[in-house]
PDB file of C-alpha atoms in Angstrom:
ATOM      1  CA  UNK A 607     -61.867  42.334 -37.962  1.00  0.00           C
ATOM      2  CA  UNK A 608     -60.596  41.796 -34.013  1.00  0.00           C
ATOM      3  CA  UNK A 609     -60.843  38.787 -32.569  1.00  0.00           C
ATOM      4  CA  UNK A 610     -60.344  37.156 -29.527  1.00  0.00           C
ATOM      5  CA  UNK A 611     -56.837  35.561 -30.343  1.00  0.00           C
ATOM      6  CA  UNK A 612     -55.950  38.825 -31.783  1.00  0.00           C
ATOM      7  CA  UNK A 613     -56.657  40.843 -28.690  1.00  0.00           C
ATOM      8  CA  UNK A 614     -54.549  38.202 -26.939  1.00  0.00           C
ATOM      9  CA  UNK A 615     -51.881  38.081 -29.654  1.00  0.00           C
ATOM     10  CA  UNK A 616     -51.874  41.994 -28.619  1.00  0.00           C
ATOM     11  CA  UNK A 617     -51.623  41.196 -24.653  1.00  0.00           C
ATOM     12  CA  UNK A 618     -48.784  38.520 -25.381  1.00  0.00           C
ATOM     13  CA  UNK A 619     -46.769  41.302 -26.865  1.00  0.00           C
ATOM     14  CA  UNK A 620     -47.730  43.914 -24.432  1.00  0.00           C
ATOM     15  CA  UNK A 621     -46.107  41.428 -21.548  1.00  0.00           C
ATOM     16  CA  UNK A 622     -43.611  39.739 -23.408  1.00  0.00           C
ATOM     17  CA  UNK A 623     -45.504  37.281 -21.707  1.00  0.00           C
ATOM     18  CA  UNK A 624     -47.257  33.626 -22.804  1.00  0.00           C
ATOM     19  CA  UNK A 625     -48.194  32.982 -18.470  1.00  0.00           C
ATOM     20  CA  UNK A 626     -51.573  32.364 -17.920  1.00  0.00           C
ATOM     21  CA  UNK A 627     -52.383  32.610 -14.126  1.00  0.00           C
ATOM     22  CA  UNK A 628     -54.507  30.497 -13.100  1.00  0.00           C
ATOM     23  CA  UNK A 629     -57.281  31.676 -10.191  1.00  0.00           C
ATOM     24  CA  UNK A 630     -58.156  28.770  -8.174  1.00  0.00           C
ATOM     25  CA  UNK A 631     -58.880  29.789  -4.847  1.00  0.00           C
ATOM     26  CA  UNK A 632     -58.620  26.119  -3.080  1.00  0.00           C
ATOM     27  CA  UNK A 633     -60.419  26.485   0.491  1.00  0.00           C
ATOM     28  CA  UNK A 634     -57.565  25.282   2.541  1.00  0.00           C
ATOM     29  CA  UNK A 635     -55.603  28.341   1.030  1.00  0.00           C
ATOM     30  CA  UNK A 636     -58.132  31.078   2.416  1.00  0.00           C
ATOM     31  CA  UNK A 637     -58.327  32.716   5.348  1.00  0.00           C
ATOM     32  CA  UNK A 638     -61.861  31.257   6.083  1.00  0.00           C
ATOM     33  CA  UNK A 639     -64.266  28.953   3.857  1.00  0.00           C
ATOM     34  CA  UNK A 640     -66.186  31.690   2.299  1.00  0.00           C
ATOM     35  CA  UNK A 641     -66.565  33.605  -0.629  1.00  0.00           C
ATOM     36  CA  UNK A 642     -65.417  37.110   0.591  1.00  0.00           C
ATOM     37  CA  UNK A 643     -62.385  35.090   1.146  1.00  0.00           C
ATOM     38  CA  UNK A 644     -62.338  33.781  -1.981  1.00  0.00           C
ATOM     39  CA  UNK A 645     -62.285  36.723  -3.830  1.00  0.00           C
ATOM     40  CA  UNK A 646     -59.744  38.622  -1.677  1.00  0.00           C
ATOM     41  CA  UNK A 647     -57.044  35.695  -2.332  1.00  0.00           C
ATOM     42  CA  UNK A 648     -57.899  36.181  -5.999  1.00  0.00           C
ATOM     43  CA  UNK A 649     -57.852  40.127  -5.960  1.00  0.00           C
ATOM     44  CA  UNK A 650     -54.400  40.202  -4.274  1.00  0.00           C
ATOM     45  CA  UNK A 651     -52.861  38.056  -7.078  1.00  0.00           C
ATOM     46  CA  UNK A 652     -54.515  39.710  -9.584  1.00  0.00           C
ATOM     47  CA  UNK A 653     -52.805  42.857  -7.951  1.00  0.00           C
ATOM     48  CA  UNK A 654     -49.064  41.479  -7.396  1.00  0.00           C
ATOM     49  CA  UNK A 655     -49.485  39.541 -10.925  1.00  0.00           C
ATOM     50  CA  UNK A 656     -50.998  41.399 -13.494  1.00  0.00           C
ATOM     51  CA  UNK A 657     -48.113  43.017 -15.206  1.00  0.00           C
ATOM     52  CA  UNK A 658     -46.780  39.513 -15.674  1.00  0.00           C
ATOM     53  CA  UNK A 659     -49.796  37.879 -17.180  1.00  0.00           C
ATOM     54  CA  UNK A 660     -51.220  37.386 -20.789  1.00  0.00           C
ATOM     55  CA  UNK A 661     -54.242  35.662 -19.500  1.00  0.00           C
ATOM     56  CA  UNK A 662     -56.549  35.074 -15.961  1.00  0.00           C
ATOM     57  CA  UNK A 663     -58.050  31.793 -16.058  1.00  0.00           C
ATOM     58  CA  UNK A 664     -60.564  31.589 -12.845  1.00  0.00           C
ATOM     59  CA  UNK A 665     -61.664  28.220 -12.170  1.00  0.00           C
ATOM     60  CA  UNK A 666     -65.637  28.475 -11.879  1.00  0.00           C
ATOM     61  CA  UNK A 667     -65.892  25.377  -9.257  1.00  0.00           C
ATOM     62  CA  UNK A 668     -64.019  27.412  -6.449  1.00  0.00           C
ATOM     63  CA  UNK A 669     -66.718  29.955  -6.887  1.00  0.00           C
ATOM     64  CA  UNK A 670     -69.182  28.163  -7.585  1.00  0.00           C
ATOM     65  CA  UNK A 671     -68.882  26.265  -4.031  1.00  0.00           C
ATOM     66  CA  UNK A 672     -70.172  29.201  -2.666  1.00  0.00           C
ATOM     67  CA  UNK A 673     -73.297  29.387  -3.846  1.00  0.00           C
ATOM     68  CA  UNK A 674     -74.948  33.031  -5.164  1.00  0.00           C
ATOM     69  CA  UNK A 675     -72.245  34.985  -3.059  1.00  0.00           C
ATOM     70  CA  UNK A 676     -69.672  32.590  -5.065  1.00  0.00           C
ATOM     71  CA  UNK A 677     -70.972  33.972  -8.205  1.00  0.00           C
ATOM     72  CA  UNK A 678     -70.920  37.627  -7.215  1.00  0.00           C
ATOM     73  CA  UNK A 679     -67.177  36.955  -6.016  1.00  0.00           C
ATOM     74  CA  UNK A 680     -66.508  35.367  -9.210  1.00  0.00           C
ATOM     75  CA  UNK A 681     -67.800  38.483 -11.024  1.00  0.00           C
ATOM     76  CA  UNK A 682     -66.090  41.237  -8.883  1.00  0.00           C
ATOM     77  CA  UNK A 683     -62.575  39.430  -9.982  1.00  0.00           C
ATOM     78  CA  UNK A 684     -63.292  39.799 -13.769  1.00  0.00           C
ATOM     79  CA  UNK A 685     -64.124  43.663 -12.786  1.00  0.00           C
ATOM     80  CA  UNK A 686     -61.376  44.054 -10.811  1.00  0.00           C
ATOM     81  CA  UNK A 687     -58.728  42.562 -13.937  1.00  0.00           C
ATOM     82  CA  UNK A 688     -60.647  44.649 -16.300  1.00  0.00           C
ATOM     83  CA  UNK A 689     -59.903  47.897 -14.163  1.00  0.00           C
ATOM     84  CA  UNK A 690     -56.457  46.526 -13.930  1.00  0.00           C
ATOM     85  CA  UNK A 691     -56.399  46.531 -17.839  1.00  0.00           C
ATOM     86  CA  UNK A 692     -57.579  50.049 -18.051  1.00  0.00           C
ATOM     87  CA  UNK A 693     -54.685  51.085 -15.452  1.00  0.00           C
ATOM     88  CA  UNK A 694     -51.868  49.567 -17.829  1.00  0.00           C
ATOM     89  CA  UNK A 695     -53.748  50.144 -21.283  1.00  0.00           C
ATOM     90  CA  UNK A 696     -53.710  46.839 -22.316  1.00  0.00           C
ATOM     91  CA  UNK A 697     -56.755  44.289 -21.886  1.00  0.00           C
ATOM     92  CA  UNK A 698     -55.429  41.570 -20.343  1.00  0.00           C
ATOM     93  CA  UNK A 699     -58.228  38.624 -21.288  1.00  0.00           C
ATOM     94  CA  UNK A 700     -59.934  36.614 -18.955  1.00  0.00           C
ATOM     95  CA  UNK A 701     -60.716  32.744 -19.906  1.00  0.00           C
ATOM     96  CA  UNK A 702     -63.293  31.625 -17.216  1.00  0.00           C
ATOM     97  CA  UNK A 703     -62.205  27.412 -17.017  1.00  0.00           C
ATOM     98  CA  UNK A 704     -66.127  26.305 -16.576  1.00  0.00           C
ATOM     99  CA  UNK A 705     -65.409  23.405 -19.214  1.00  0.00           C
ATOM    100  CA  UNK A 706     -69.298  23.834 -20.534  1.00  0.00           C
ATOM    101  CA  UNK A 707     -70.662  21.348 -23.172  1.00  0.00           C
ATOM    102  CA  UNK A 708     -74.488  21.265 -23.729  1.00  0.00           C
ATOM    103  CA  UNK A 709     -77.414  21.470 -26.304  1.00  0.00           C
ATOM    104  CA  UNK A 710     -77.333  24.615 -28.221  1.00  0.00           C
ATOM    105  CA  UNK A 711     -80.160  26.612 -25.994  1.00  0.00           C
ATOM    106  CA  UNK A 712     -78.849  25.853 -22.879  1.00  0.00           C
ATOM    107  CA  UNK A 713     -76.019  26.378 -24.535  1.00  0.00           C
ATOM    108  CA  UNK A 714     -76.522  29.707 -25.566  1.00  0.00           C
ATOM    109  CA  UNK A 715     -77.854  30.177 -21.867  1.00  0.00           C
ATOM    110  CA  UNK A 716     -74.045  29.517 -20.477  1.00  0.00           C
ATOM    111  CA  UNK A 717     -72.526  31.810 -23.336  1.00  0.00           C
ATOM    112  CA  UNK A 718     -74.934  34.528 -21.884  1.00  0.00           C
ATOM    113  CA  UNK A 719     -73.906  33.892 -18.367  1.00  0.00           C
ATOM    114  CA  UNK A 720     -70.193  33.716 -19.349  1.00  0.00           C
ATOM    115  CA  UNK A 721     -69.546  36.630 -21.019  1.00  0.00           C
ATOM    116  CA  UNK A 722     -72.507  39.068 -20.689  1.00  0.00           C
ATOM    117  CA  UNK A 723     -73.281  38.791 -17.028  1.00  0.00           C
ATOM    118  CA  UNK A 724     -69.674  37.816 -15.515  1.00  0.00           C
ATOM    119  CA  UNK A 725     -67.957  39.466 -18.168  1.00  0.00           C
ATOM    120  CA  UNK A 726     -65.443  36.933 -19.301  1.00  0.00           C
ATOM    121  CA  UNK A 727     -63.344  37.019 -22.505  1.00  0.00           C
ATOM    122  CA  UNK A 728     -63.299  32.980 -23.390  1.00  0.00           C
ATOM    123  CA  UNK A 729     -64.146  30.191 -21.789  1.00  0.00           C
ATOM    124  CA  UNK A 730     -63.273  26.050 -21.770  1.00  0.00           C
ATOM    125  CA  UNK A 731     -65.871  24.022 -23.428  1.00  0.00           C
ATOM    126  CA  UNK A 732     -66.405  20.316 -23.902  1.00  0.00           C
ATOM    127  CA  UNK A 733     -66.649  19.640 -28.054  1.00  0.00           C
ATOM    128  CA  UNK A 734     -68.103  16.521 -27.516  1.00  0.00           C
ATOM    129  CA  UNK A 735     -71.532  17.336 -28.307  1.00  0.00           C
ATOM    130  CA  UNK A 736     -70.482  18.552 -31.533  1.00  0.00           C
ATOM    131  CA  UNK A 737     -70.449  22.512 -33.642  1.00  0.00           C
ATOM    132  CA  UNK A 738     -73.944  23.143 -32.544  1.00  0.00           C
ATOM    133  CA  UNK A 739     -73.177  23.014 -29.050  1.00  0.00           C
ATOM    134  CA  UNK A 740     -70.381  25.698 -29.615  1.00  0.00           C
ATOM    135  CA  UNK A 741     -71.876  27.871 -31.668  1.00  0.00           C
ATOM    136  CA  UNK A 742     -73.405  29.996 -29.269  1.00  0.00           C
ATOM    137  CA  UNK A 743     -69.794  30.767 -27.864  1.00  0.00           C
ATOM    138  CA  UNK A 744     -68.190  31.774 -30.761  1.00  0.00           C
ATOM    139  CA  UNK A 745     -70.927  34.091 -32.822  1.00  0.00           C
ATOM    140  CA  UNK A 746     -68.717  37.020 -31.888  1.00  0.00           C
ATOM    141  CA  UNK A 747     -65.082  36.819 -32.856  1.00  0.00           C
ATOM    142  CA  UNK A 748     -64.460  38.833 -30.058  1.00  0.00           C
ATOM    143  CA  UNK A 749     -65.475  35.821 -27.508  1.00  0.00           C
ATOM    144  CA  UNK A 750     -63.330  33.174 -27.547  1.00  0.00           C
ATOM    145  CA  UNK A 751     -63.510  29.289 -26.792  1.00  0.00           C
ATOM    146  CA  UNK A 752     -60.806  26.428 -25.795  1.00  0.00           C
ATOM    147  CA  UNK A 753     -62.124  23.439 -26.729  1.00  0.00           C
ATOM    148  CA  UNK A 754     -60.831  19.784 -24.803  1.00  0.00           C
ATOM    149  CA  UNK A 755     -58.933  18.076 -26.670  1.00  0.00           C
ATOM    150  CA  UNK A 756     -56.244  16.046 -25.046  1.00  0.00           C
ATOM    151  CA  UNK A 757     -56.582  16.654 -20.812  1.00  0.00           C
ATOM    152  CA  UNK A 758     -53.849  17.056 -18.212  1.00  0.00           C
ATOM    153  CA  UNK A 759     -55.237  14.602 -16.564  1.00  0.00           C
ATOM    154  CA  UNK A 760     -54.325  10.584 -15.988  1.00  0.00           C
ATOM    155  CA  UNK A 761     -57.789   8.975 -17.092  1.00  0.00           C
ATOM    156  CA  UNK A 762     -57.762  11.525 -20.131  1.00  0.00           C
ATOM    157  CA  UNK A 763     -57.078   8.440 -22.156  1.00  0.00           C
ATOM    158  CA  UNK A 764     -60.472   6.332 -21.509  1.00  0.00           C
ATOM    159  CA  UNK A 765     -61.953   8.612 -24.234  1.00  0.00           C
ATOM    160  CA  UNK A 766     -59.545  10.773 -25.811  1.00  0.00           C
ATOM    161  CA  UNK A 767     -57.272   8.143 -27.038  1.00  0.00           C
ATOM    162  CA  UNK A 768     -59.358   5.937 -28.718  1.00  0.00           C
ATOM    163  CA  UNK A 769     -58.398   5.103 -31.796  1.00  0.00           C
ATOM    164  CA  UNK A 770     -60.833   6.296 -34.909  1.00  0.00           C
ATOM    165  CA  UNK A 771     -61.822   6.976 -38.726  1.00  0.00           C
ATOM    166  CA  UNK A 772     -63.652   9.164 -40.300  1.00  0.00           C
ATOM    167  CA  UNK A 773     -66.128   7.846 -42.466  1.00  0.00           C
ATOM    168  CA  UNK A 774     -68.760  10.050 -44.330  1.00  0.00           C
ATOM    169  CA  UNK A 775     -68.033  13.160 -41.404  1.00  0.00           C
ATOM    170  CA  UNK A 776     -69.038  10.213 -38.797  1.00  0.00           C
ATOM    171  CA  UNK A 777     -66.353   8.815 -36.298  1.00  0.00           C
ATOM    172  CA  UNK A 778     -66.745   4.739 -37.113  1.00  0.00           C
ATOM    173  CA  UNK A 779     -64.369   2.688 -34.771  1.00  0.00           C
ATOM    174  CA  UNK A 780     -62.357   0.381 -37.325  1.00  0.00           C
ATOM    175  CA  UNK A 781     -59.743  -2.288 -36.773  1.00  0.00           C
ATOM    176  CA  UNK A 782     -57.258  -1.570 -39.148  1.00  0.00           C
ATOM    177  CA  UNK A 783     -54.554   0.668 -37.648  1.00  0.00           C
ATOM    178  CA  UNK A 784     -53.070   2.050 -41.061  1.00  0.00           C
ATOM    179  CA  UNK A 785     -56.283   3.963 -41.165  1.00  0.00           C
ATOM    180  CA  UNK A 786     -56.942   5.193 -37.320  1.00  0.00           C
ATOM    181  CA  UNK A 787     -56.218   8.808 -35.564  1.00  0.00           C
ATOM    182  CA  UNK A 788     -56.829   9.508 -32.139  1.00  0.00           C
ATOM    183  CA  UNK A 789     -60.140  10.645 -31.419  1.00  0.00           C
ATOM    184  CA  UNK A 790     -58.214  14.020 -29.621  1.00  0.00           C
ATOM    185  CA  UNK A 791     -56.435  14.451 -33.149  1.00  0.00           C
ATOM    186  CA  UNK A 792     -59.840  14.698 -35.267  1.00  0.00           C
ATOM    187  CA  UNK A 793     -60.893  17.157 -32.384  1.00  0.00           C
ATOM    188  CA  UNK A 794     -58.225  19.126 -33.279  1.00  0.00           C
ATOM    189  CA  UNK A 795     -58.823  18.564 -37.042  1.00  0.00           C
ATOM    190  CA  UNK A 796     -62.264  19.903 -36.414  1.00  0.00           C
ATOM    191  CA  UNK A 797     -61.054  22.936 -34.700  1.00  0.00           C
ATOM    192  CA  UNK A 798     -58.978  24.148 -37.253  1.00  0.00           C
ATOM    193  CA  UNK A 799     -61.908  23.737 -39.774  1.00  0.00           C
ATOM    194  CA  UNK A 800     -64.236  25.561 -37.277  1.00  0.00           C
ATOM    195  CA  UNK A 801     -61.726  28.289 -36.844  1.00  0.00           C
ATOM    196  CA  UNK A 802     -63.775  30.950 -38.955  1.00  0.00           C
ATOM    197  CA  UNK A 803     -63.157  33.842 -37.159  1.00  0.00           C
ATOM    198  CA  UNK A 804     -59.785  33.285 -35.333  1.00  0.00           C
ATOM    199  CA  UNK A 805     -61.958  32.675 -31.551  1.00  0.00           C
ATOM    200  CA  UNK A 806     -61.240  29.110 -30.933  1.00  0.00           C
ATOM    201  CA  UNK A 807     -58.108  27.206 -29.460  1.00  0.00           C
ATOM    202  CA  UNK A 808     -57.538  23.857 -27.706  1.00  0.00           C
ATOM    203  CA  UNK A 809     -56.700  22.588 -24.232  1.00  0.00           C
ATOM    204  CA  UNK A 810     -53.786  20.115 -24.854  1.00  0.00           C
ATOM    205  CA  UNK A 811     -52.067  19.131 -21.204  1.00  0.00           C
ATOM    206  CA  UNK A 812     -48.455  19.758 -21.339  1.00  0.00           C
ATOM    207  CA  UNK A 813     -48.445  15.969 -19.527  1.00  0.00           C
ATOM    208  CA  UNK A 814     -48.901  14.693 -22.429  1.00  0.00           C
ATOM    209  CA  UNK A 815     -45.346  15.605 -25.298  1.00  0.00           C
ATOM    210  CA  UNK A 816     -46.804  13.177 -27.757  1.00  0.00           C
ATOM    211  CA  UNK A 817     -50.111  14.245 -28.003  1.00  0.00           C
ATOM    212  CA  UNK A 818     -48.833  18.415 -27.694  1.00  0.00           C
ATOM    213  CA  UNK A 819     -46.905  17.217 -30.907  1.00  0.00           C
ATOM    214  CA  UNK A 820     -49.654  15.449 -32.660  1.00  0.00           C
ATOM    215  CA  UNK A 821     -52.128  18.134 -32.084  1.00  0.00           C
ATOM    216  CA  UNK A 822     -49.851  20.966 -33.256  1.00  0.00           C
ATOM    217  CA  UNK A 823     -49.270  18.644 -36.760  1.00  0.00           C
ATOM    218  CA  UNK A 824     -53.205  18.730 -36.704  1.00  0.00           C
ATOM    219  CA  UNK A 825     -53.945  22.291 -35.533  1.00  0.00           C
ATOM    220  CA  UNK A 826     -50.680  24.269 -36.873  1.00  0.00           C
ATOM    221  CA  UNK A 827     -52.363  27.771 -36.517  1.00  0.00           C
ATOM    222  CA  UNK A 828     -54.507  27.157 -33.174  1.00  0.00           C
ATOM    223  CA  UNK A 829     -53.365  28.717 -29.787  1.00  0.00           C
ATOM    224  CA  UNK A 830     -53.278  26.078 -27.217  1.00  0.00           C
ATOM    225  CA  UNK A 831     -53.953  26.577 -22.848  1.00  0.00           C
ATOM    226  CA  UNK A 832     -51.390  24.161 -22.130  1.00  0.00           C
ATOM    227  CA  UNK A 833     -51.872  23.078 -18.016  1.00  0.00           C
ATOM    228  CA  UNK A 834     -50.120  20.860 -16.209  1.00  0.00           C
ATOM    229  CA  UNK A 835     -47.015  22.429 -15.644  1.00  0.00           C
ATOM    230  CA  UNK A 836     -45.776  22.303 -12.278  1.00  0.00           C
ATOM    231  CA  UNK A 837     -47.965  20.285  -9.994  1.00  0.00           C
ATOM    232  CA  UNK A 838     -49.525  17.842 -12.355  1.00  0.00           C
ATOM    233  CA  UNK A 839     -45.990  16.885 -13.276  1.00  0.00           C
ATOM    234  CA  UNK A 840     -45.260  19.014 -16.887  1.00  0.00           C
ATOM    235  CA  UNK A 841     -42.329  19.683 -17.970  1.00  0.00           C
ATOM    236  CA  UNK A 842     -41.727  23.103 -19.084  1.00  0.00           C
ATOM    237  CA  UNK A 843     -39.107  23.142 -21.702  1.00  0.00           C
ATOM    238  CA  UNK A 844     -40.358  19.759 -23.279  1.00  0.00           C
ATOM    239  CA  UNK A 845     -44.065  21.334 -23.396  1.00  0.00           C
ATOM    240  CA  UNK A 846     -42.606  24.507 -25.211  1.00  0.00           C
ATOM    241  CA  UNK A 847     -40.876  22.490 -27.504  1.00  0.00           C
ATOM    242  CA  UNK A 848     -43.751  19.977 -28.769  1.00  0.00           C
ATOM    243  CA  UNK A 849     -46.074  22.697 -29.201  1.00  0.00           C
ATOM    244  CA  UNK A 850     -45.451  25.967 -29.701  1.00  0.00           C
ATOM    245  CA  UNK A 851     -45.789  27.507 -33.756  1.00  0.00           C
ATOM    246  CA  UNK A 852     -43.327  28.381 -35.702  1.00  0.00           C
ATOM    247  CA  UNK A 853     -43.727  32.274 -34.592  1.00  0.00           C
ATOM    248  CA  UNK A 854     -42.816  30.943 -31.129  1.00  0.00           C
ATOM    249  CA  UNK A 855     -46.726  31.727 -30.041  1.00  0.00           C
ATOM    250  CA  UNK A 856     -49.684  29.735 -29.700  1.00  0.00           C
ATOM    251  CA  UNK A 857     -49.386  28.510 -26.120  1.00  0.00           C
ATOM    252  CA  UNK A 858     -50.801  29.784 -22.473  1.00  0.00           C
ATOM    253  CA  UNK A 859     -48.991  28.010 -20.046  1.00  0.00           C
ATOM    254  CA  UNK A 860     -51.534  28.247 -16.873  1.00  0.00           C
ATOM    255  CA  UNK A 861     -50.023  28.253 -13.700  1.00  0.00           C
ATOM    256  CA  UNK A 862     -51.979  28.384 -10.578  1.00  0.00           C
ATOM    257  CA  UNK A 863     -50.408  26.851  -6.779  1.00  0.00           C
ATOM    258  CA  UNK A 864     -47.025  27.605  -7.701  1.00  0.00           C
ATOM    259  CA  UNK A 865     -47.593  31.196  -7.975  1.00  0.00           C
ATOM    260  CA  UNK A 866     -50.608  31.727  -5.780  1.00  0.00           C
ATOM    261  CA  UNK A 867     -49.030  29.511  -2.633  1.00  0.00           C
ATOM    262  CA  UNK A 868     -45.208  31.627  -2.923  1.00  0.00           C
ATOM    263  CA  UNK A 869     -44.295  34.039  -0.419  1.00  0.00           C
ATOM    264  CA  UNK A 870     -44.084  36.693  -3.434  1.00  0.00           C
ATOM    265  CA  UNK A 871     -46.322  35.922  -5.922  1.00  0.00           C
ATOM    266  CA  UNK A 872     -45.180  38.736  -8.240  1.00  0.00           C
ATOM    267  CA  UNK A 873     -41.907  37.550  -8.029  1.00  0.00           C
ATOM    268  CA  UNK A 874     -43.307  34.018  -8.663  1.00  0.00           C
ATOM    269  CA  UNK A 875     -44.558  35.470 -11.484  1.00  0.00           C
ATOM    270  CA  UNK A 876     -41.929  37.347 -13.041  1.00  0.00           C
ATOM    271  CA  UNK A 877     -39.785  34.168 -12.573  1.00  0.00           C
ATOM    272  CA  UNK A 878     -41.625  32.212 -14.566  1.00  0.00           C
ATOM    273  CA  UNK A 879     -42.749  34.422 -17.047  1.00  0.00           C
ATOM    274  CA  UNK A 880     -38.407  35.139 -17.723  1.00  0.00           C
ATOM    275  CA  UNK A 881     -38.274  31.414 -17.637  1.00  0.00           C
ATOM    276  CA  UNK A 882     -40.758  30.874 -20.332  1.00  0.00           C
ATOM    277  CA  UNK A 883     -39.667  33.571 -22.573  1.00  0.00           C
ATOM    278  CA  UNK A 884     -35.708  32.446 -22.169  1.00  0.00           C
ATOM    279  CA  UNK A 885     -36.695  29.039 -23.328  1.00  0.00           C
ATOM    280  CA  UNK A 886     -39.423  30.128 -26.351  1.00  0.00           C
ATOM    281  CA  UNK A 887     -35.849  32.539 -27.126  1.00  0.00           C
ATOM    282  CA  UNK A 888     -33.627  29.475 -27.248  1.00  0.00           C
ATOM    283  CA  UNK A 889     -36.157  27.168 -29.290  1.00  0.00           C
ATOM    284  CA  UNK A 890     -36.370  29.861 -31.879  1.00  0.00           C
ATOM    285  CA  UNK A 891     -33.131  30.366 -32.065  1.00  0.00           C
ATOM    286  CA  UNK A 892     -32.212  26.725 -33.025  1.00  0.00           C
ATOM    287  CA  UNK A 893     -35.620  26.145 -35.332  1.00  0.00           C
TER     288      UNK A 893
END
């Protein structure tokens, strides 16, 4: 049965490719504050990029900004990559970064919006309202989800790092630290259980080597969108290293300013798309 993470599997070899371009069109980077704008920054990456990339990831905020016309921006992008991925005859998944997390109807409202009306392939969600939340996301195996897990970010740690148990399927905070995971660990323990039908991954900041390490122990078949590369202060070859899978798969590494702000974006692109295959070479060739 296809899946999503099969259908990306497919792209990833199709590219030689594990870039995920981010599309994040920040307002001071457009030619004017509007949404027209908006989506021509985003087409002409998708344009100069595509041949490089095994994944879109559109950031729904910078759309979303723009009220309705936002939206309908948003929505001619993911038509414009899918006629892209008819051109080259490989379907090059989008992941729409919306980072939903809700009771299961409204739920099941944003899984509707996501991939029926815009069209998207996968999306980020929040798991901390637990499997019923994300079960409206993953009923098809062809739709795929990224669940948070450990963030990019600084604060990530007010939550994610708390230490926990697991006592009768409950999280119970306990002071004995033989017994204690981090509560981003059991997320990823969860995951792997959840992962029925081979549509759900993790978003594990490449900011953070421990945690990439821990979570790969935890989730050893899950793909991971790995961000923070670049501008939030990653490291690329360290990231690779603490959590790729033995196959050297199971990471995106999302990229967004670096590429979209170069003079050449392709060749922004194709850079670091060589630069992440030459090091995933090297790793496996030492493992």
């Amino acid at each position: 049965m296809e899946s999503f993470f099969s259908f990306l599997e497919k792209r990833v070899d199709d590219c030689s490719s594990l870039l995920c371009i981010g599309l994040d069109p920040h307002i001071p980077d457009l030619k004017e504050p509007s949404a027209a704008a908006a989506r021509d920054f985003c087409l002409n990456l998708v344009k100069q990029t595509s041949r490089y990339a095994a994944a879109f990831k559109p950031n729904a905020a910078f759309f979303e900004v723009f009220g309705a016309k936002g939206w309908t921006a948003l929505k001619d992008v993911i038509d414009a990559i899918q006629e892209e991925s008819n051109r080259m005859g490989s379907m090059i998944p989008v992941i729409l970064d919306a980072k939903r997390g809700d009771i299961a109807s409204t739920a099941e409202a944003y899984a509707t919006s996501a991939f029926e009306t815009l069209g998207a392939h996968c999306i980020t969600l929040s798991p901390y309202l637990g499997k019923d939340s994300i079960e409206p996301f993953i009923q098809n195996s062809e739709r795929g989800v990224f669940l948070l897990c450990k963030t990019s970010n600084p604060g990530s740690g007010d939550l994610q790092d708390l230490r926990v148990t697991i006592d009768h399927r409950q999280l119970t905070m306990v002071n004995s630290p033989s017994s204690m995971v981090y509560l981003y660990e059991h997320v990823a323990h969860l995951a792997q259980t959840w992962n029925t039908k081979n549509n759900i991954g993790l978003v594990v900041g490449a900011t953070h080597l421990d945690a990439l390490k821990r979570v790969r122990a935890a989730a050893p078949d899950l793909w991971f969108l790995a961000p923070g590369v670049g501008a939030q202060g990653g490291e690329l070859e360290s990231a690779l290293k603490a959590g790729l899978r033995k196959d050297g798969k199971g990471m995106l590494i999302p990229i967004s300013r670096s590429i979209a702000r170069a003079e050449k974006p392709g060749s922004a692109a194709a850079e670091l798309r060589d630069q992440i295959l030459a090091i995933r070479s090297s790793i496996i060739a030492t493992s």
